[in-house]
XYZ file of C-alpha atoms in Angstrom:
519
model
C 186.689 121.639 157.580
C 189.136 123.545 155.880
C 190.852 126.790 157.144
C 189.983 128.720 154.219
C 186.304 128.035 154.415
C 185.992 127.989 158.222
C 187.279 131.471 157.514
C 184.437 132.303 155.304
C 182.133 130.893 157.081
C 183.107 132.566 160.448
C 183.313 135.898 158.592
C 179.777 134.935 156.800
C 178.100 134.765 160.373
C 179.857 138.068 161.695
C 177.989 139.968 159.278
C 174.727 138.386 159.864
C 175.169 139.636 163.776
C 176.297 136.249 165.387
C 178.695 136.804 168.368
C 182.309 135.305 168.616
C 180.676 132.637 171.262
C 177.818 131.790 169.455
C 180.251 131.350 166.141
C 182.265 129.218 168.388
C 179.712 126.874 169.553
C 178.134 126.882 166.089
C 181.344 126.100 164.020
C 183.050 123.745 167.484
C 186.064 125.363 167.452
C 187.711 127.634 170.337
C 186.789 130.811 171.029
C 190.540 131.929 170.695
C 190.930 130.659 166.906
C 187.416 132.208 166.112
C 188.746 135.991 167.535
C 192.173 135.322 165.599
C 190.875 134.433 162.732
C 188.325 137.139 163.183
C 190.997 139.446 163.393
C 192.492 139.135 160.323
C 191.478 140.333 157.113
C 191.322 138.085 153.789
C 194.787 139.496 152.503
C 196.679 138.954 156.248
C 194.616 135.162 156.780
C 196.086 133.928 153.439
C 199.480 135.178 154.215
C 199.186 133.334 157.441
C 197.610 130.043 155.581
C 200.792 130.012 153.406
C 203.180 130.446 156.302
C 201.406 127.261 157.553
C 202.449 125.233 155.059
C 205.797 126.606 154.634
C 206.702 126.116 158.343
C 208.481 123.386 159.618
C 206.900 121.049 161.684
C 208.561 119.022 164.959
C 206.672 115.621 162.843
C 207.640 116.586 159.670
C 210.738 113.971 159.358
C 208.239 111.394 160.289
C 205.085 112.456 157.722
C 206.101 109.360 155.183
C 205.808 106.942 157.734
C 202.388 108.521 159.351
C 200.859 108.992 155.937
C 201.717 105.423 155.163
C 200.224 104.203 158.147
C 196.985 106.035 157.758
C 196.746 105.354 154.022
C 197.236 101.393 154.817
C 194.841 101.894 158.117
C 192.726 104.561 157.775
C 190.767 103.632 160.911
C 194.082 104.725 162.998
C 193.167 107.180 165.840
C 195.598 110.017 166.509
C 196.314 108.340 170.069
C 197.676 105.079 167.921
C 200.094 106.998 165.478
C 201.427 108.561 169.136
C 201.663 105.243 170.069
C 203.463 104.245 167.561
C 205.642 106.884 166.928
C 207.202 105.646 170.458
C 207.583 102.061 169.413
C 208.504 102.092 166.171
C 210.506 105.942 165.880
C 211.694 106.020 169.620
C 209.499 109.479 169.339
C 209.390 110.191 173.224
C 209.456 114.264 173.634
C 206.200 114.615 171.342
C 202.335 114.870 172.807
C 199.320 112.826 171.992
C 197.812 116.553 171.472
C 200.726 117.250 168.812
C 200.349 114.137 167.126
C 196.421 114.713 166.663
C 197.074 117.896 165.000
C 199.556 116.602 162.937
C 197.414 113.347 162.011
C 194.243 115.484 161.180
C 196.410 117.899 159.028
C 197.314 114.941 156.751
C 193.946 113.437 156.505
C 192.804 117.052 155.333
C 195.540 116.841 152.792
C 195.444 113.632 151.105
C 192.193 113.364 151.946
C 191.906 110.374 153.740
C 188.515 110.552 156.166
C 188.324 109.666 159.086
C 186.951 106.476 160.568
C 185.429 107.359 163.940
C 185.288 104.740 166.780
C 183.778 106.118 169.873
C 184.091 104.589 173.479
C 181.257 104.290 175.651
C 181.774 105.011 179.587
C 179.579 103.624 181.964
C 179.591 105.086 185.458
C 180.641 103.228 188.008
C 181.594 103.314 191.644
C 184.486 103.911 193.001
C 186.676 100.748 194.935
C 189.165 101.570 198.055
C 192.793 100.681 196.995
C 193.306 96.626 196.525
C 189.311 95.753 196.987
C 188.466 94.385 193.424
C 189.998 93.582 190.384
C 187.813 92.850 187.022
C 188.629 90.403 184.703
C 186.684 89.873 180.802
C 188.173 88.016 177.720
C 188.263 89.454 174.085
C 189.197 88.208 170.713
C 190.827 89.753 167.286
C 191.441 88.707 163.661
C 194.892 89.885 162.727
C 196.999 89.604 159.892
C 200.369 87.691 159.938
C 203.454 88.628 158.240
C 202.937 86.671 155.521
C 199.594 87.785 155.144
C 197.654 85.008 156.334
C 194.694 85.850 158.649
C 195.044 84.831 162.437
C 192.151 84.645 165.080
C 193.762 85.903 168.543
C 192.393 85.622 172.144
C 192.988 87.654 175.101
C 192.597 87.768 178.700
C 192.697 91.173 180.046
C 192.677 91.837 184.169
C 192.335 95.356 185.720
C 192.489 96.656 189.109
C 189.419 98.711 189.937
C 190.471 101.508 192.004
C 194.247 102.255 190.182
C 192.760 101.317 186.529
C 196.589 99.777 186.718
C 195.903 96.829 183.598
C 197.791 93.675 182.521
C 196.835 91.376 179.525
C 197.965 88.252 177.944
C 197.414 86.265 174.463
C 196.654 83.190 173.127
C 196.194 81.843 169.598
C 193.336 79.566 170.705
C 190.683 79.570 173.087
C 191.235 79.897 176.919
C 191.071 76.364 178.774
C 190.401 76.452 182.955
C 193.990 76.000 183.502
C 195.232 79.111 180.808
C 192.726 80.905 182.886
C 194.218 80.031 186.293
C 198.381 80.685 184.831
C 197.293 83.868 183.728
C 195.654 84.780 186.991
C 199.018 83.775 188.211
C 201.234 86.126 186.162
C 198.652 89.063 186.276
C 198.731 88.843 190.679
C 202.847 88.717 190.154
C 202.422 91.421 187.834
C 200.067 93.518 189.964
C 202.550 92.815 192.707
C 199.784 91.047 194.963
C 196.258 89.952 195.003
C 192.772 91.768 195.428
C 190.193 90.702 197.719
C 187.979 90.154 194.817
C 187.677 89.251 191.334
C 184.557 90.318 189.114
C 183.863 87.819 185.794
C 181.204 87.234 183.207
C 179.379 83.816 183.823
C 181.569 82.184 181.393
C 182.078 78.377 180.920
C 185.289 77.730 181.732
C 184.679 79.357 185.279
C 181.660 78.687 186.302
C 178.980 76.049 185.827
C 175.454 77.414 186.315
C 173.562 79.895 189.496
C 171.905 77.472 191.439
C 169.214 80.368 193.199
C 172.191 82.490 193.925
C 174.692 79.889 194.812
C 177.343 79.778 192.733
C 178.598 76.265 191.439
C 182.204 76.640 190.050
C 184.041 74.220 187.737
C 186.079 71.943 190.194
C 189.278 73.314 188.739
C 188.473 77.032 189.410
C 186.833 76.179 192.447
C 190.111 74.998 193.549
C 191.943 77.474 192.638
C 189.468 79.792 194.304
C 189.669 77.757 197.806
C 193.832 78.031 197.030
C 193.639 81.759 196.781
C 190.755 82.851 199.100
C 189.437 85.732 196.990
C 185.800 86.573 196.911
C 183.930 85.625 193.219
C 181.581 87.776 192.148
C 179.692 86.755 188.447
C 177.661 89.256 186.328
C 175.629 89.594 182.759
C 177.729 89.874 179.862
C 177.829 93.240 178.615
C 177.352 93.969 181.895
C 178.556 98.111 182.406
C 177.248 98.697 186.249
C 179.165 95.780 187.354
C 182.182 95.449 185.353
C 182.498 98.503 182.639
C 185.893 99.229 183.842
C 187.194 95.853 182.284
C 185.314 95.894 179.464
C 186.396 99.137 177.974
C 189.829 98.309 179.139
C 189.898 95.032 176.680
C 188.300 97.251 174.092
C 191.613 99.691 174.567
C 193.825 96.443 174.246
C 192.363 95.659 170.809
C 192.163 98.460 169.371
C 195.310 100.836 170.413
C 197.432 97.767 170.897
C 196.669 94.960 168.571
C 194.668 96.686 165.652
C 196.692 96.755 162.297
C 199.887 95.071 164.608
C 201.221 92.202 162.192
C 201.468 88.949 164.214
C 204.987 87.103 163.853
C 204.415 84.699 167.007
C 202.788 84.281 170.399
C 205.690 85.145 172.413
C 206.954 88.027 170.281
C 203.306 89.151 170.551
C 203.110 88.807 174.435
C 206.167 90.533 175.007
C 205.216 93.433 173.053
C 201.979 93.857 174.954
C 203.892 93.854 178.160
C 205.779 96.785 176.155
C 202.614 98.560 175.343
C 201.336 98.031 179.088
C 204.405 100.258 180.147
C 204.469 102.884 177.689
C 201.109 103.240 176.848
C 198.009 101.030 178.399
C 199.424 102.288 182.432
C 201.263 105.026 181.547
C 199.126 107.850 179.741
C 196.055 109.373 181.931
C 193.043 107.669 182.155
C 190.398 109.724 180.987
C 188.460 109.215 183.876
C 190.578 109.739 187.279
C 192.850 112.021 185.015
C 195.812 110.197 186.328
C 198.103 107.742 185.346
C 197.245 104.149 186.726
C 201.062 103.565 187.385
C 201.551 106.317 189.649
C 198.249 105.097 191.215
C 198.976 101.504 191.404
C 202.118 102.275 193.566
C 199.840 103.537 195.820
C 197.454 100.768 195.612
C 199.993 98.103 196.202
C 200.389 98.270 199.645
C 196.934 97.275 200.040
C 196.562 93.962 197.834
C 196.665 90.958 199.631
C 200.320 88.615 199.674
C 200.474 86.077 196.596
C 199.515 81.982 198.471
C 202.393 79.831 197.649
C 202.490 78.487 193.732
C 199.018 76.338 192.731
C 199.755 73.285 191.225
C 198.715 74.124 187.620
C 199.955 70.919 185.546
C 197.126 69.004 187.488
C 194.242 70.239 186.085
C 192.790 68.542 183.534
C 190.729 69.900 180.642
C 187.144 69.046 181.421
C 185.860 72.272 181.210
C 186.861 73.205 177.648
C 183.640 74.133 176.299
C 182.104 74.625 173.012
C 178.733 76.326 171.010
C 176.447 74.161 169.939
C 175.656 75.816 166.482
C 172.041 75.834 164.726
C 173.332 73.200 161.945
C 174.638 70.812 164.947
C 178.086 70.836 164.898
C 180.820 71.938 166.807
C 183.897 74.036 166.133
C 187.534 72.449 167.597
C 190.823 73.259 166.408
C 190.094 73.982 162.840
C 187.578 71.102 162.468
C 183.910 70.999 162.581
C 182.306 68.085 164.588
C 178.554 66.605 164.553
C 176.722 66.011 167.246
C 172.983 64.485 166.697
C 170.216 65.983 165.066
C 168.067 68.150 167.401
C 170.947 68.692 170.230
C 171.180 72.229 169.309
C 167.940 74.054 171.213
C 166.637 77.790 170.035
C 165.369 78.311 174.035
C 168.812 76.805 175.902
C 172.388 77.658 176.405
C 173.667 75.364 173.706
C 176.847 74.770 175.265
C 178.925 71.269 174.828
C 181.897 69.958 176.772
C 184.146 68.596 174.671
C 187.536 66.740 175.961
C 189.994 65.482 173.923
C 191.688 61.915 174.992
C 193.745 59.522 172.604
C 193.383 60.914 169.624
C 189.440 61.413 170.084
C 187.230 63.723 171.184
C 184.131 63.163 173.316
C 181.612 65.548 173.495
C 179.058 66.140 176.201
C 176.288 68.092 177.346
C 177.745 68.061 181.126
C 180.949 67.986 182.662
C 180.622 64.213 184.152
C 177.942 62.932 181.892
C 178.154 60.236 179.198
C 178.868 61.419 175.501
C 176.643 62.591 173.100
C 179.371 62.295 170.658
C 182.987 60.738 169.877
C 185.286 61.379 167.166
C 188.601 60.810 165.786
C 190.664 63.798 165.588
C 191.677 64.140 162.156
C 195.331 65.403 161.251
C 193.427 67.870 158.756
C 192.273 70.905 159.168
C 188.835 72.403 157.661
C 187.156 69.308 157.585
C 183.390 68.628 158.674
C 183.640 65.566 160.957
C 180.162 63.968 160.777
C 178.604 60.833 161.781
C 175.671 59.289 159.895
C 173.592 58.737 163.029
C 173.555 62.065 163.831
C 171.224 62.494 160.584
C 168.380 60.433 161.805
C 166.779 63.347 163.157
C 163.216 62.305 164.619
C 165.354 58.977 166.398
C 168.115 61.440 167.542
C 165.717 63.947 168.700
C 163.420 61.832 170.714
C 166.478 60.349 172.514
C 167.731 63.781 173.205
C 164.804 64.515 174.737
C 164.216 61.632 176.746
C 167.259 62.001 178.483
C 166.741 65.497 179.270
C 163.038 65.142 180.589
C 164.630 61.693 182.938
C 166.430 64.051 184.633
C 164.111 65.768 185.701
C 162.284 63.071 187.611
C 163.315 61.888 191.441
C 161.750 57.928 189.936
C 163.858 56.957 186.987
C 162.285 53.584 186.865
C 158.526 55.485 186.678
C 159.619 57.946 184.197
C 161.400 55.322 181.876
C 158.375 52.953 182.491
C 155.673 55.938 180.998
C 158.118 57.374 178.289
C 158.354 53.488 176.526
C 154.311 53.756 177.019
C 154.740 56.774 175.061
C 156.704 54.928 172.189
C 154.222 52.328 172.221
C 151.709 54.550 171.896
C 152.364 57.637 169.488
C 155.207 55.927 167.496
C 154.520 58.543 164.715
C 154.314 61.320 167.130
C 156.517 60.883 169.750
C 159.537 63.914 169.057
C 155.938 66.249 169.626
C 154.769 63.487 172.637
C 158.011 64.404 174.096
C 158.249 68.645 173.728
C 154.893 68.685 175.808
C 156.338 66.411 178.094
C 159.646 68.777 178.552
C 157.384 71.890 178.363
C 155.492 70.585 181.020
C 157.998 69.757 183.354
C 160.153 73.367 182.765
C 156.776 75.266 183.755
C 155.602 72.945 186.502
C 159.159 71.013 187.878
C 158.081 70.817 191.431
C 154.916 68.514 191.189
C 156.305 66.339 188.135
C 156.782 63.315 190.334
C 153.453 63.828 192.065
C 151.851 64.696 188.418
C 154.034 61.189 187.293
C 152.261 59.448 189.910
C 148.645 60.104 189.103
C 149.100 59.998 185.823
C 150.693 56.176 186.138
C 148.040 55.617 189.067
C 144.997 56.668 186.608
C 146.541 55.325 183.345
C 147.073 58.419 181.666
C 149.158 57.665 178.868
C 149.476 60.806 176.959
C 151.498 64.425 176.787
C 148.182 66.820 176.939
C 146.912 64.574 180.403
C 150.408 64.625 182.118
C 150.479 67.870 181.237
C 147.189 68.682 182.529
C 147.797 66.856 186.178
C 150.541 68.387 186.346
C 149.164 72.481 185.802
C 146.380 71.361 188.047
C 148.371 70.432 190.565
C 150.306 73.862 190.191
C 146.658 75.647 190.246
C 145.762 74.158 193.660
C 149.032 74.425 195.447
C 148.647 77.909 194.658
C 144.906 77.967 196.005
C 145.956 76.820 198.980
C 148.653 79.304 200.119
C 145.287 82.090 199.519
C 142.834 80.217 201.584
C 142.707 77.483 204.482
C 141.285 74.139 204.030
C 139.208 72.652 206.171
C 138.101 68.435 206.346
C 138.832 65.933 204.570
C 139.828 66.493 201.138
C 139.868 63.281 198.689
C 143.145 62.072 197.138
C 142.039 63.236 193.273
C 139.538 65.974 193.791
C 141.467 69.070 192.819
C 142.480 67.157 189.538
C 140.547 68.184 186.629
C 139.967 66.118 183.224
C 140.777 67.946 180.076
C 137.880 69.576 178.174
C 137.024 67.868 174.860
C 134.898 69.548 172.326
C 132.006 67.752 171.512
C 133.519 66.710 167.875
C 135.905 64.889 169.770
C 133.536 62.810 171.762
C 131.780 62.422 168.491
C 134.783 61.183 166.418
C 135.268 58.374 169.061
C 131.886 57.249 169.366
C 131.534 56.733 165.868
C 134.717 54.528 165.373
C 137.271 56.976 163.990
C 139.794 56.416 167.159
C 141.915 58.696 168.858
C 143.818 61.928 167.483
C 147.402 59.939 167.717
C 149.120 63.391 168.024
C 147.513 63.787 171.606
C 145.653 66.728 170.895
């Protein structure tokens, strides 16, 4: 709002019998400017207007430069001109308060709005000094300085009690081992190591929760062992448990590397490292209203000593991991990669392993298991690297899914034996055959192999009666645990045949043969 018109407006209210603190909470501005500006008439608030702009400001040397930046960015915050200011103008004996002023006085001039970016805060406890650190990844599109567009990613760590931060870059995604180096440099740079470490359930770190266990790739899991921390794994997007980091990688991008030109990796490194000391550990947190240096070398004395160096070059890379995307390909330096037809699941995780060896890459649905895919690795970029199989979508499909319903089953031989009964049996119909199958097994996995076993045991070669044995089984186990059984109870009398409608019956009776579909 303009001063002239706040003017009016405050004046406008004073006649109509508002006080000076209900025109300040009305208006949101101070109670101070509202009784000075009260104070004044029209005559003596004009003369002091045009003294305003006639008065020399301490940023006034430097308004080309700040309208430049806010013309070419006009999502800058008044915290990232300050910033700047100290980087680029070797500004130091300026506030962030001074700058604001400054900042909004321009956009009120040129008239360049504002673009308004609010943080979100979650509450969180408080740590004791060198208990936890949290750790989250983000990435960035920036522009080089040639113009070109550039897809960054970070890593950013943060100690929980000091809010004392370090961050790195790379210009790909992060492998175990980039993971475990930058670990390394962020525990030097911390000057010693927390007792614990909070992370998203991310691929590179951890496998899958086996009923709370947690199941780490091996290379983290050595690393882990190496450095005797504690792991602790939460949701994405996850404020209770790790909010602190989170907001922390949101500062990163968007005070340090928003509207930064990108010349090269290192350059771009070092210049964080810059940042970290002027700006990301240096200025209060809003929070503890300190600043997370001057609490970090307090907290220092309580992190744990740095283990001798890990032996980073062994690790391989058999946890770089990939989406699975709905069209089913895969995405790998610059190239786009097929893997068969009906991979990609609305319902799962949709995550492939993908390792690179010789010039090819093989692609995987586990870390150990055999390929869904391989490929040569093109010298190109922007290609889509296909394979005709993959097309063949009810074949593809139905192999998919047999391999993911054998694991299920304790008796390969069984399960492979009734599957080819399966093909023999609803050739036309086996991808659907197959879903039930899978459905069946994800709702009722511990009596599968028992379910298997009648249904091999009464010849019941079909989706809807495996599927049936199998929920009845389910229905009486849970019977049981609400009532005791007494005598002798016979080997199939809790199972119970699927109803059939009377057309059915009729249909078969009169010649026209089974529905083929299984229904």
């Amino acid at each position: 709002m303009k001063k002239m018109e706040l003017y009016y407006k405050m004046k406008d209210l004073e006649r109509k019998g508002f006080s000076q603190r209900q025109i300040s909470k009305k208006l949101g501005v101070g109670r101070n400017t509202v009784s000075s500006y009260l104070g004044m008439s029209s005559k003596q608030f004009i003369e002091y207007i045009h003294t305003l702009e006639t008065r020399p400001k301490k940023l006034d040397p430097y308004r080309e430069h700040i309208l430049g930046w806010l013309r070419e960015h006009p999502d800058l915050t008044g915290a990232q001109v300050h910033d700047w200011l100290i980087e680029r103008m070797e500004l130091k004996d300026v506030t962030q308060a001074t700058v604001r002023s400054y900042v909004k006085d321009i956009r009120e001039r040129y008239g360049i709005p504002k673009v308004k970016n609010q943080r979100v805060y979650a509450a969180v406890p408080e740590f004791r000094p060198g208990h936890q650190a949290q750790v989250d990844f983000g990435q960035l599109k920036v522009l080089t300085v040639d113009g070109k567009e550039r897809k960054l990613y970070c890593i950013v760590f943060i100690l929980s009690h000091s809010r004392f931060k370090y961050a790195e870059w790379l210009d790909r995604p992060f492998r175990t081992g980039d993971m475990i180096r930058a670990h390394e440099n962020a525990f030097h740079y911390f000057g010693g190591m927390p007792e614990e470490m909070v992370y998203d359930q991310d691929a590179i770190l951890a496998v899958s929760e086996n009923a709370g266990d947690l199941i780490l790739t091996s290379e983290f899991a050595r690393y882990r062992e190496h450095c005797s921390f504690i792991v602790h794994l939460c949701r994405r997007s996850d404020p209770e448990s790790k909010g602190r980091v989170e907001q922390a990688v949101k500062y990163v991008k968007n005070n340090f590397a928003k509207n930064r030109l990108f010349e090269d990796l290192a350059a771009w490194n070092e210049s964080t490292l810059r940042w970290l000391a002027r700006t990301g550990n240096h200025n209060v947190h809003h929070n503890t209203k300190k600043r997370p240096a001057e609490v970090h070398a307090l907290e220092k004395p309580h992190l744990r000593k740095i283990p001798s160096e890990f032996p980073i070059g062994n690790l391989t890379d058999t946890s770089i991991t990939r989406t699975i995307h709905k069209d089913n390909v895969i995405r790998f330096s610059g190239n786009r990669y097929s893997v068969p037809a009906g991979t990609y699941r609305s319902d799962g995780k949709n995550v492939a392993y993908v390792e690179e060896k010789a010039g090819t890459l093989l692609i995987r649905l586990k870390p150990e298991a055999p390929p869904i895919a391989t490929h040569r690795i093109p010298e190109e970029k922007g290609l889509v690297v296909s394979d005709e199989n993959h097309r063949k979508r009810d074949v593809s499909k139905s192999t998919l899914l047999a391999a993911r319903i054998t694991e299920a089953f304790a008796d390969k031989e069984l399960i492979g034996w009734y599957l080819d009964e399966l093909r023999k049996k609803y050739p036309r119909y086996l991808s659907a055959q197959f879903e039930r199958i899978e459905d069946a097994v994800r709702a009722h996995l511990p009596y599968v192999d028992e379910a298997l076993e009648k249904a091999r045991l009464l010849n019941l070669v079909s989706a809807n009666d495996f599927r049936d044995i199998a929920s009845s089984l389910a229905r009486d186990s849970e019977e049981k645990k609400n009532r005791k059984t007494t005598g002798w109870v016979s080997a199939y009398e809790h199972l119970r045949a699927a109803e059939r409608t009377e057309d059915y019956y009729a249909s078969v009776l009169g010649g026209n043969g089974h529905d083929q579909s299984g229904n």
